[in-house]
Structures are given as C-alpha cells and as structure tokens.
Short mmCIF file of C-alpha atoms in Angstrom, two decimals:
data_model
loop_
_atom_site.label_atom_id
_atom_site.label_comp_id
_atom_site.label_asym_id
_atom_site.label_seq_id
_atom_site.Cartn_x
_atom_site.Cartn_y
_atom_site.Cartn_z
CA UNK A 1 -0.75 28.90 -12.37
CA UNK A 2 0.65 25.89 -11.09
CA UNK A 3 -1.78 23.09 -11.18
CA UNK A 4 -3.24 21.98 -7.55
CA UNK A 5 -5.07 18.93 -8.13
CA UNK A 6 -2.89 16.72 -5.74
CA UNK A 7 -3.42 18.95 -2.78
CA UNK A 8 -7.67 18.80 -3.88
CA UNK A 9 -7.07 14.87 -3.71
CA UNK A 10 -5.47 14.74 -0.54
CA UNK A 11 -7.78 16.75 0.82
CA UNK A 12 -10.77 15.25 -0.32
CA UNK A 13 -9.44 11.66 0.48
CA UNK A 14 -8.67 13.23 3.98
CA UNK A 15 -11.71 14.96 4.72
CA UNK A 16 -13.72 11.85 3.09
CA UNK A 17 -11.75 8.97 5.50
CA UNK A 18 -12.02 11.10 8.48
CA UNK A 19 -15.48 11.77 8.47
CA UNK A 20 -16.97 8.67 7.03
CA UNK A 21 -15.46 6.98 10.55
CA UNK A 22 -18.15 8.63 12.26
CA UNK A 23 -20.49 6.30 10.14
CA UNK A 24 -18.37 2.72 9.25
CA UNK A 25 -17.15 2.88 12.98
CA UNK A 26 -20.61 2.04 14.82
CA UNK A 27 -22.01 0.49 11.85
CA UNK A 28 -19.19 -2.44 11.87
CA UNK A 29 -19.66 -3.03 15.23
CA UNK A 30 -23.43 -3.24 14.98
CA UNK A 31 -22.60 -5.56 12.15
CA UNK A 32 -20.41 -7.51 14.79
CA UNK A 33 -17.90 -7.64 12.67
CA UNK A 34 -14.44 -7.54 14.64
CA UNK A 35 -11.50 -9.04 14.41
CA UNK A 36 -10.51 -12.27 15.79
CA UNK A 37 -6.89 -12.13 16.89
CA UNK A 38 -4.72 -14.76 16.95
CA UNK A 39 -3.58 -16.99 19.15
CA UNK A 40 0.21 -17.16 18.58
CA UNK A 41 -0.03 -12.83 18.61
CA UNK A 42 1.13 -11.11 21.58
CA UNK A 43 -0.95 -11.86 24.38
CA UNK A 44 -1.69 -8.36 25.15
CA UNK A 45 -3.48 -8.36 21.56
CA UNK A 46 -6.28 -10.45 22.98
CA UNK A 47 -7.55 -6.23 24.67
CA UNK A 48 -8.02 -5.75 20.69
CA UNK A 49 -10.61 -8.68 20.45
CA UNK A 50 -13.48 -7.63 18.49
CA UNK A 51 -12.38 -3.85 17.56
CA UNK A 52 -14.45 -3.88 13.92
CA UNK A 53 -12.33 -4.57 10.68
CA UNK A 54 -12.57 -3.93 6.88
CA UNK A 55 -12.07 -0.28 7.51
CA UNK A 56 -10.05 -0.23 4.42
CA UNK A 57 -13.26 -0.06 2.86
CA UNK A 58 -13.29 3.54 4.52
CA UNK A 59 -9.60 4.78 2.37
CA UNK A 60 -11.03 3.13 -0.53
CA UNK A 61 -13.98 4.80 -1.01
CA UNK A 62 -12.30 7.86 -0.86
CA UNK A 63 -9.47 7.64 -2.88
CA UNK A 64 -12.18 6.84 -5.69
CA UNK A 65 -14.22 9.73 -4.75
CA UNK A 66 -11.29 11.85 -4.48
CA UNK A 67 -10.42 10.67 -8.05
CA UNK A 68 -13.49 11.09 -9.45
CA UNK A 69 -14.05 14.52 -8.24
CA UNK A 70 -10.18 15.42 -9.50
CA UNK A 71 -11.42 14.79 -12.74
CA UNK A 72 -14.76 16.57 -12.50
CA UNK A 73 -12.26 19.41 -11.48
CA UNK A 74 -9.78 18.90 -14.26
CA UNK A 75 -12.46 19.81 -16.72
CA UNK A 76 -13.17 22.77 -15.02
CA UNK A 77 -9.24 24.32 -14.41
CA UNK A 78 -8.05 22.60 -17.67
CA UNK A 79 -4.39 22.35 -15.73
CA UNK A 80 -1.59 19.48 -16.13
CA UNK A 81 -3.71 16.92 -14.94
CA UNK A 82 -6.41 17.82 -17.62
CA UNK A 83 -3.55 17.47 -20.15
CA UNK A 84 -2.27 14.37 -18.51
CA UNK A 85 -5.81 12.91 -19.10
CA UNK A 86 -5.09 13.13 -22.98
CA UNK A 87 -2.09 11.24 -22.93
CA UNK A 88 -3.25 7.66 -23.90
CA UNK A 89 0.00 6.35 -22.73
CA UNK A 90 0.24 8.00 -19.02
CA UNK A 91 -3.84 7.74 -18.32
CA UNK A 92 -3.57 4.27 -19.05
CA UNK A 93 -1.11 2.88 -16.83
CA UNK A 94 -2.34 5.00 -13.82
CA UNK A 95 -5.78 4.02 -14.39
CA UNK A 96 -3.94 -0.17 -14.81
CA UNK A 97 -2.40 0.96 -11.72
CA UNK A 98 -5.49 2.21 -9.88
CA UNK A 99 -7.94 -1.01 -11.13
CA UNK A 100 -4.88 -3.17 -10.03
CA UNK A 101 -4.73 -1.73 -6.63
CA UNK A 102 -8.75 -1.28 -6.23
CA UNK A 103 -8.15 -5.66 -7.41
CA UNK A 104 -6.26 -6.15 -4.47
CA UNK A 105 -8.28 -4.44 -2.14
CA UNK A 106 -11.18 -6.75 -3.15
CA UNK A 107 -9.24 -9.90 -2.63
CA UNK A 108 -8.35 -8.21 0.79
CA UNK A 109 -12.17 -7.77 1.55
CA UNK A 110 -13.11 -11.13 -0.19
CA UNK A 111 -10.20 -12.87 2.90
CA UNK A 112 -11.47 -9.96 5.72
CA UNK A 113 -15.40 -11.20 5.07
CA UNK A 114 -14.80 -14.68 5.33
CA UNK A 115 -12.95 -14.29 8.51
CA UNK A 116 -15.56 -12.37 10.05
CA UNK A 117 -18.86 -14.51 9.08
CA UNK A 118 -16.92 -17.91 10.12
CA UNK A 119 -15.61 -15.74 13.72
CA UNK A 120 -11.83 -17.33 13.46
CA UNK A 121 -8.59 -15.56 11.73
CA UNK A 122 -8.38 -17.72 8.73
CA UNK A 123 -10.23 -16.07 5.67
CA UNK A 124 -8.91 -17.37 2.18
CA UNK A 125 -6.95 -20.50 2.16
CA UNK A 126 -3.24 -19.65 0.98
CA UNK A 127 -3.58 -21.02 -2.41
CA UNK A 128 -6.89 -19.19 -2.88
CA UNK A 129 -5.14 -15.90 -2.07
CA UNK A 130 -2.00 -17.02 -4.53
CA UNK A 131 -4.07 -17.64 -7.22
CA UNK A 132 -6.16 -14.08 -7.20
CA UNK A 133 -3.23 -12.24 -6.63
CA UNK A 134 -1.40 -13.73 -9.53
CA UNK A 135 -4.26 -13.19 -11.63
CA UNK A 136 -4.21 -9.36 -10.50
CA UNK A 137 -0.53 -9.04 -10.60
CA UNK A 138 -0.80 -10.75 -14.47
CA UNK A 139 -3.35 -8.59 -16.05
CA UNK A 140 -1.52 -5.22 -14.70
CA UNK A 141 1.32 -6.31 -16.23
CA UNK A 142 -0.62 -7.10 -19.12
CA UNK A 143 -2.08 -3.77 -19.50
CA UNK A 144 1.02 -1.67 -18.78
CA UNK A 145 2.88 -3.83 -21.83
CA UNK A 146 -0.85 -2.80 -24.03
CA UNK A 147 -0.78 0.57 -22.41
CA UNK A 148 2.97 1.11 -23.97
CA UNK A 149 5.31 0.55 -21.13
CA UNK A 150 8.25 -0.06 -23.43
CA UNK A 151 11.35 1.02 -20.88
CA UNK A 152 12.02 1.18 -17.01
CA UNK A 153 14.88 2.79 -15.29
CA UNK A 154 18.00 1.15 -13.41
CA UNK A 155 20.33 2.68 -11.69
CA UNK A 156 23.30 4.69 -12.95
CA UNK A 157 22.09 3.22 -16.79
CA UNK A 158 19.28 5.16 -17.07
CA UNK A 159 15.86 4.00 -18.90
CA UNK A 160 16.40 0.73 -20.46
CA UNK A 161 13.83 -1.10 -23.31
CA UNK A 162 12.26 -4.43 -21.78
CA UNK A 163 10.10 -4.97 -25.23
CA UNK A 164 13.47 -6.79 -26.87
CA UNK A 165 16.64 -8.62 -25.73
CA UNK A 166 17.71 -8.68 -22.25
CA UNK A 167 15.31 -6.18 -21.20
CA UNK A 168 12.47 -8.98 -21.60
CA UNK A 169 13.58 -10.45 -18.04
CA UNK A 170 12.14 -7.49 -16.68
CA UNK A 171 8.48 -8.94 -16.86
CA UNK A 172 8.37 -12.24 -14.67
CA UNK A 173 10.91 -9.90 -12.31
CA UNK A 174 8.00 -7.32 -12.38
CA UNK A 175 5.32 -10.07 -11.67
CA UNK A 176 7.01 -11.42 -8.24
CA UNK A 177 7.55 -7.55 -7.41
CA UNK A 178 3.96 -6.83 -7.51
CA UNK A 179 2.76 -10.39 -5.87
CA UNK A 180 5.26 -9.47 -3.26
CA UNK A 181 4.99 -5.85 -2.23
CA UNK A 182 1.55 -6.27 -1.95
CA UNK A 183 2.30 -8.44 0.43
CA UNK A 184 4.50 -7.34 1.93
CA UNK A 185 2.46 -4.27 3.14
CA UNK A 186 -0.02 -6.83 3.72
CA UNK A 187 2.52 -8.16 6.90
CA UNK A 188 3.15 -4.54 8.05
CA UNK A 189 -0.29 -4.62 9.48
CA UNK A 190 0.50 -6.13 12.71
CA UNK A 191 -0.26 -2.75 14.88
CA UNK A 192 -2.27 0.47 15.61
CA UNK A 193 -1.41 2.63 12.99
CA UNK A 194 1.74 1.17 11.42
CA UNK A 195 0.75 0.17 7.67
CA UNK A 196 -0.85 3.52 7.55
CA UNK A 197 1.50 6.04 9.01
CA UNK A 198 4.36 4.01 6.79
CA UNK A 199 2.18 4.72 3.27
CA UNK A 200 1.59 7.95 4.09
CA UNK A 201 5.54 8.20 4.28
CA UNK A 202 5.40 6.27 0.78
CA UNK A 203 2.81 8.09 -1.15
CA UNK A 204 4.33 11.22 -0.32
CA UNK A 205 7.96 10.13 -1.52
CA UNK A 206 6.03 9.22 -4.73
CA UNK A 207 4.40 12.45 -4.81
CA UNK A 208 7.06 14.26 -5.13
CA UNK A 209 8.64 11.64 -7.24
CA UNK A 210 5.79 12.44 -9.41
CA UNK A 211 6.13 15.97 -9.04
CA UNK A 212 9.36 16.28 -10.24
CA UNK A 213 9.08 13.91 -13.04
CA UNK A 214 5.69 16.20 -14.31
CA UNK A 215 3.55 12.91 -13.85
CA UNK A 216 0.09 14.56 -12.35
CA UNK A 217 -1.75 12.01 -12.78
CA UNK A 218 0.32 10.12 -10.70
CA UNK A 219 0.92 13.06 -8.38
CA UNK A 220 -3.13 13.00 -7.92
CA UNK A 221 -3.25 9.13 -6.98
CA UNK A 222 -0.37 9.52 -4.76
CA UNK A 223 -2.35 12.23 -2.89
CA UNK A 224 -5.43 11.04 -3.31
CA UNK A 225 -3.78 7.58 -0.84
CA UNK A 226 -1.85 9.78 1.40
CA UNK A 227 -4.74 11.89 2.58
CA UNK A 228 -6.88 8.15 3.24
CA UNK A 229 -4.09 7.19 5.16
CA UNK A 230 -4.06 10.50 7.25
CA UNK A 231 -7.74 10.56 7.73
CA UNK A 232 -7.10 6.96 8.76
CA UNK A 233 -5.18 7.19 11.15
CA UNK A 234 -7.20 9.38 13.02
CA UNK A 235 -9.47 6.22 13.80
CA UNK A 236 -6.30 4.17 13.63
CA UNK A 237 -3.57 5.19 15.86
CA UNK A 238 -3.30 3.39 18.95
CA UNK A 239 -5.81 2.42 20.44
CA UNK A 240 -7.06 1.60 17.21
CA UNK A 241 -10.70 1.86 16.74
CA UNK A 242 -11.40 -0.21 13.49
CA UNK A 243 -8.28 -2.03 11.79
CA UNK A 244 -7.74 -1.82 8.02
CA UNK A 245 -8.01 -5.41 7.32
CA UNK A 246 -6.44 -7.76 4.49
CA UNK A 247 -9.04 -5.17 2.44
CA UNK A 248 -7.10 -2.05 3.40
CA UNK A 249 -3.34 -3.59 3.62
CA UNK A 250 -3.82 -5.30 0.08
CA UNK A 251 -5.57 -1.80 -1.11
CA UNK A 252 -2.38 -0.09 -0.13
CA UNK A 253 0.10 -3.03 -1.36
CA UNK A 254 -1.65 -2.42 -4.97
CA UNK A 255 -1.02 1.28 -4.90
CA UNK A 256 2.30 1.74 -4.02
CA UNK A 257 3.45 -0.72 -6.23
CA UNK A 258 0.99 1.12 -9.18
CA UNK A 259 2.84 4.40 -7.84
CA UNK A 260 6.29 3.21 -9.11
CA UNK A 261 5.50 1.16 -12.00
CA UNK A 262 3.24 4.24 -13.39
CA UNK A 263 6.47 6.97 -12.84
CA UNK A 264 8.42 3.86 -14.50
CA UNK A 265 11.19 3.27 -11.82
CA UNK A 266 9.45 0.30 -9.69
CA UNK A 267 13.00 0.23 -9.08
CA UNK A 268 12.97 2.89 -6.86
CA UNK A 269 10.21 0.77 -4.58
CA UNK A 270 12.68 -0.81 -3.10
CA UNK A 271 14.51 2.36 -1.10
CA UNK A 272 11.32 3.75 -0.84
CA UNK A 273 9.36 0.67 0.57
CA UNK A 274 12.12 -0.29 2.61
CA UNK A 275 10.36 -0.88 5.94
CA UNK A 276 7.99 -3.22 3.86
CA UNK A 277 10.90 -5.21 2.30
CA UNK A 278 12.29 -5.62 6.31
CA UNK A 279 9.07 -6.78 7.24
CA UNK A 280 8.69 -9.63 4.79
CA UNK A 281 12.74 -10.34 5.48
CA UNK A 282 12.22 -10.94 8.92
CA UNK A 283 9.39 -13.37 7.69
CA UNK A 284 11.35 -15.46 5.54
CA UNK A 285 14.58 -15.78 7.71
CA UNK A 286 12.52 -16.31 10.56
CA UNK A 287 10.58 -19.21 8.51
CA UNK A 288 14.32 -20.69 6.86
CA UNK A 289 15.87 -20.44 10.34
CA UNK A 290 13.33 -22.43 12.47
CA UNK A 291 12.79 -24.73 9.39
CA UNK A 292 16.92 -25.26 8.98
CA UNK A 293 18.02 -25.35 12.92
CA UNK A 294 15.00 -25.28 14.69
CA UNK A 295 15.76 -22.03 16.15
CA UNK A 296 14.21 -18.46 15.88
CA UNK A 297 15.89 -15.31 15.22
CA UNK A 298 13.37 -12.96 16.04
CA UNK A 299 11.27 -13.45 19.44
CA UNK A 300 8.20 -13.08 16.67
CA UNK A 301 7.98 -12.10 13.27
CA UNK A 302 7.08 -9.91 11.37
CA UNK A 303 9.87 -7.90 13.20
CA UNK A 304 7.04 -5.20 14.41
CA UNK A 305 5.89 -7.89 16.88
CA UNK A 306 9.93 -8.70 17.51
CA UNK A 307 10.13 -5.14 18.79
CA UNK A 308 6.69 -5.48 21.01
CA UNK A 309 8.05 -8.50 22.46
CA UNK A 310 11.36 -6.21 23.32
CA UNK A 311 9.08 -3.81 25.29
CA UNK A 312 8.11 -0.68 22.49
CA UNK A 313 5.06 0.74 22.66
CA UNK A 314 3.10 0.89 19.46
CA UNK A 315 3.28 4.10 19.00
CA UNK A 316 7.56 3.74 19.26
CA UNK A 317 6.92 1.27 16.64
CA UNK A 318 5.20 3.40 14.39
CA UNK A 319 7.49 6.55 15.12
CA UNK A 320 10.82 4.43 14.64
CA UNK A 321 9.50 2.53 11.29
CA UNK A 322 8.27 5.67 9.77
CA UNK A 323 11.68 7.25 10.05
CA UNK A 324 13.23 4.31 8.65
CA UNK A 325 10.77 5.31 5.75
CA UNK A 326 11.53 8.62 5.71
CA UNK A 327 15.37 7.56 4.91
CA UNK A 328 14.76 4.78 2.27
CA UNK A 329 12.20 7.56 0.78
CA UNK A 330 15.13 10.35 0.80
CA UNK A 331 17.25 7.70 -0.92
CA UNK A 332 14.67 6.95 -3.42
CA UNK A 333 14.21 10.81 -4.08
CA UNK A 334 18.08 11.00 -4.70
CA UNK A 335 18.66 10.28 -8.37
CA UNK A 336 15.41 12.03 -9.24
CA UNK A 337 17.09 15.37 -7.31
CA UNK A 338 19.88 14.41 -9.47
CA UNK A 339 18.35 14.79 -12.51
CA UNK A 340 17.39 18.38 -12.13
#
C-alpha cells in the first residue's frame, strides 16, 4: 500500500492553521499587536492599520505538529517514510532543512516583535537581520556538507560532486541562494494572501518533485507547509485578517529553499520560485535605476505594489502571480518527468 503520510501532513497542518485562527486571531488583537504600515505603501494600505501580525506563528506551529504526529504515525504504518527515517543521510538534511527554516522564522518573529512593542515598521536594523541570516544560512550549509551532501544536479549534466575540484564553488553559490530566497519570499509579502497562495504553488511542485524522486520525507515537509499555507489563507485572503509577518515570510523563505536543497536540485528553485526571483528583480533594478539616473522603472517596487498602483485588485494579484508559479513549477517538474 502506497504510503500516505504527505496527505496526513497536509491535512493536519491544514486543519491545525485553520482552526487555531479562531484562537491567535482575537488574542493578537487583544495583545494590540497590529501592524504598522508604512508610509511610502499604497495609500489605500493605511484601511490595513492595525490588522494583528505574527500569524506565521499560526503555520509554524503546525507544520511542527503535523511533523511530529507524521512520525508518531510512521511507527505505527511502518511505510516509506518510516524507512526514510533510517536513512542517516536523507533524515538529516530534511531535519537541517526543517531547523534552518524553523531559524528563519525566529529571526522573522525576533524583527515582527520589535516592530510591534516600539508601534513603527522598523523591527531589526538591516545589519542585525544580515548577520542572523548568515549565521542560519552558514550552519545549514554546514550540516548538509556533515549530513553527506556530496553532489547536486545541473542541468543537462546530471548530478555533479561539489566535495572536490570545481564542484567546491557550489558552496558560497549555495550560501547567497539561501540568504536570498529567503528573502526574497520575505518581499512577496506585500498583499492579502500573496506569499501564501504562491508557496502553496511551491510546496506542491516540490511535492511531487519529491514524489517522484521517492524522497518522503521530503514529500511530508512539503505537505506538511502546503496545508499551513491553505489553512492560512483562509484568515489571509483579502481582506486579510492577521498578516504573516517577517515570522511567517522568513518561515516560508527557509522551507522552500530546505525543499530543494534536501531533493538535491536547489537548482530547480529557480523555475520553481520564479515569482520570488521577479519580486526581488524588480527590487534591485528599481534600487540601480533610481540610484544610476534618478528615475524609477516601476511606479513601486516590489512589482506586486507596481501592479496595485496600475489598478489590480489583490486578489488579480494573487490569481495572476500564482499562475506565473504554476508555469515556472511545470518547468521545474520537466526534467524530473524526464527522468521516468
């Protein structure tokens, strides 16, 4: 019998997210602790003053307790994901991957709690958030080289060593990749719904990814984040009732980066996380342009807000990006169809 641990996840992580809004919801705002929106946003932002933040909190509590109980269940159904769970090599860098991304979530909620107890959107200074992400983004690394990540996959090569030779390049390439998809997700929190609907689109492209590949144990994390991000979105969508915050954005940035470096192609990140890399694009060109001519390219960026500014709705937003995921995630799939 076919093993069914990623559909227990998601629907654990689901049912938990969904129904522990009925709690974090009321008991955020009776901690008073809602967002302050900025003052170079959208003006129309300023109806979202005060709508309670750090409900990333609410995903990551449980994904862990969907984990937790998909072990509990391995031991019970012995399946692939029990098996999986004996394989030094593959527990290890999921569980690197799952610590990382749990890591950023808490550097997320360290910059969320600061901005809510001082009442303005600042939070962590820059360097302050540099400096704990780089220490995150090091000791993965670190513990996928100790765990016995000894190749990666490229393109029309196929896996490659990156202990020796050449290959070594791959590890201050890998660092930058995790500092900046994480945030890069990070910036894709701009509206109701968006950074959530687009990681659902993710973690199910590295679901079945996984799947295909017979990696369980990343199949189960992959679930585990897509139901959060459905049960989410439910208190979410616009008109969002509680925001994710740096906690939840960072949370997700750690994951799907863990999701590709655990099936061994990060590689593959970049068609499947290609509404994140446009995001951060717009960013820097936006930045490069006004600092080289002293003009803008975008009316605002991230490009989410450019697209506001146009006249979308939110929910347009969300719809339109989420496709665009859905294509860089069929592209990703590709060369894994390929294979088989």
């Amino acid at each position: 019998m076919k093993d069914i641990t990623p559909v227990f996840a998601a629907i654990v992580a689901f049912g938990f997210t969904a129904f522990s809004g009925f709690l974090a919801v009321p008991f955020l705002h009776k901690l008073k602790f809602g967002q302050t929106i900025r003052e170079i946003g959208p003006s129309w932002h300023k109806n979202k003053q005060g709508t309670p933040t750090m409900g990333g909190l609410m995903m990551m509590s449980s994904v862990l307790i969907a984990l937790l109980l998909c072990v509990a269940y391995a031991f019970i159904v012995r399946g692939q994901f029990y098996a999986e769970l004996h394989n030094p090599k593959r527990f290890a860098m999921v569980l690197a991957g799952v610590v990382m991304a749990f890591a950023m979530g808490m550097v997320g909620f360290a910059d969320d709690y600061i901005k809510v107890v001082k009442k303005r959107n600042l939070g962590l200074t820059a360097m302050q958030k540099t400096v704990l992400q780089a220490v995150v983004s090091g000791m993965y690394l670190l513990a996928l080289a100790y765990a016995g990540m000894d190749e990666t996959w490229i393109p029309f090569v196929g896996m490659v060593p990156i202990t020796y030779g050449p290959g070594l390049l791959f590890w201050p390439v890998a660092f930058f990749f995790v500092y900046g998809f994480t945030n890069a997700v990070n910036l894709t929190d701009g509206i109701d719904g968006l950074a959530a609907s687009v990681t659902l689109v993710v973690s199910c492209v590295f679901m079945l990814i996984s799947g295909f590949s017979s990696l369980f144990a990343v199949d189960t994390f992959a679930a585990a984040v897509a139901g959060a991000c459905g049960g989410f979105l439910i208190w979410n969508f616009h008109p969002a009732k509680v925001f994710m915050g740096d906690t939840g954005s960072m949370f997700l940035g750690g994951a799907v980066v863990a999701f590709s470096f655990a099936t061994q192609r990060p590689i593959l990140l970049l068609a499947a996380g290609i509404v994140y890399l446009i995001e951060a694009l717009s960013v820097v060109l936006q930045v490069a342009s006004f600092k080289l001519t002293g003009k803008r390219i975008f009316k605002m960026s991230p490009i989410h807000h450019h697209f506001e500014m146009c006249g979308w709705s939110e929910e347009r937003i969300d719809f339109v990006f989420c496709i665009t995921a859905a294509v860089g995630g069929a592209a990703a799939l590709l060369p894994i169809l390929l294979n088989h």
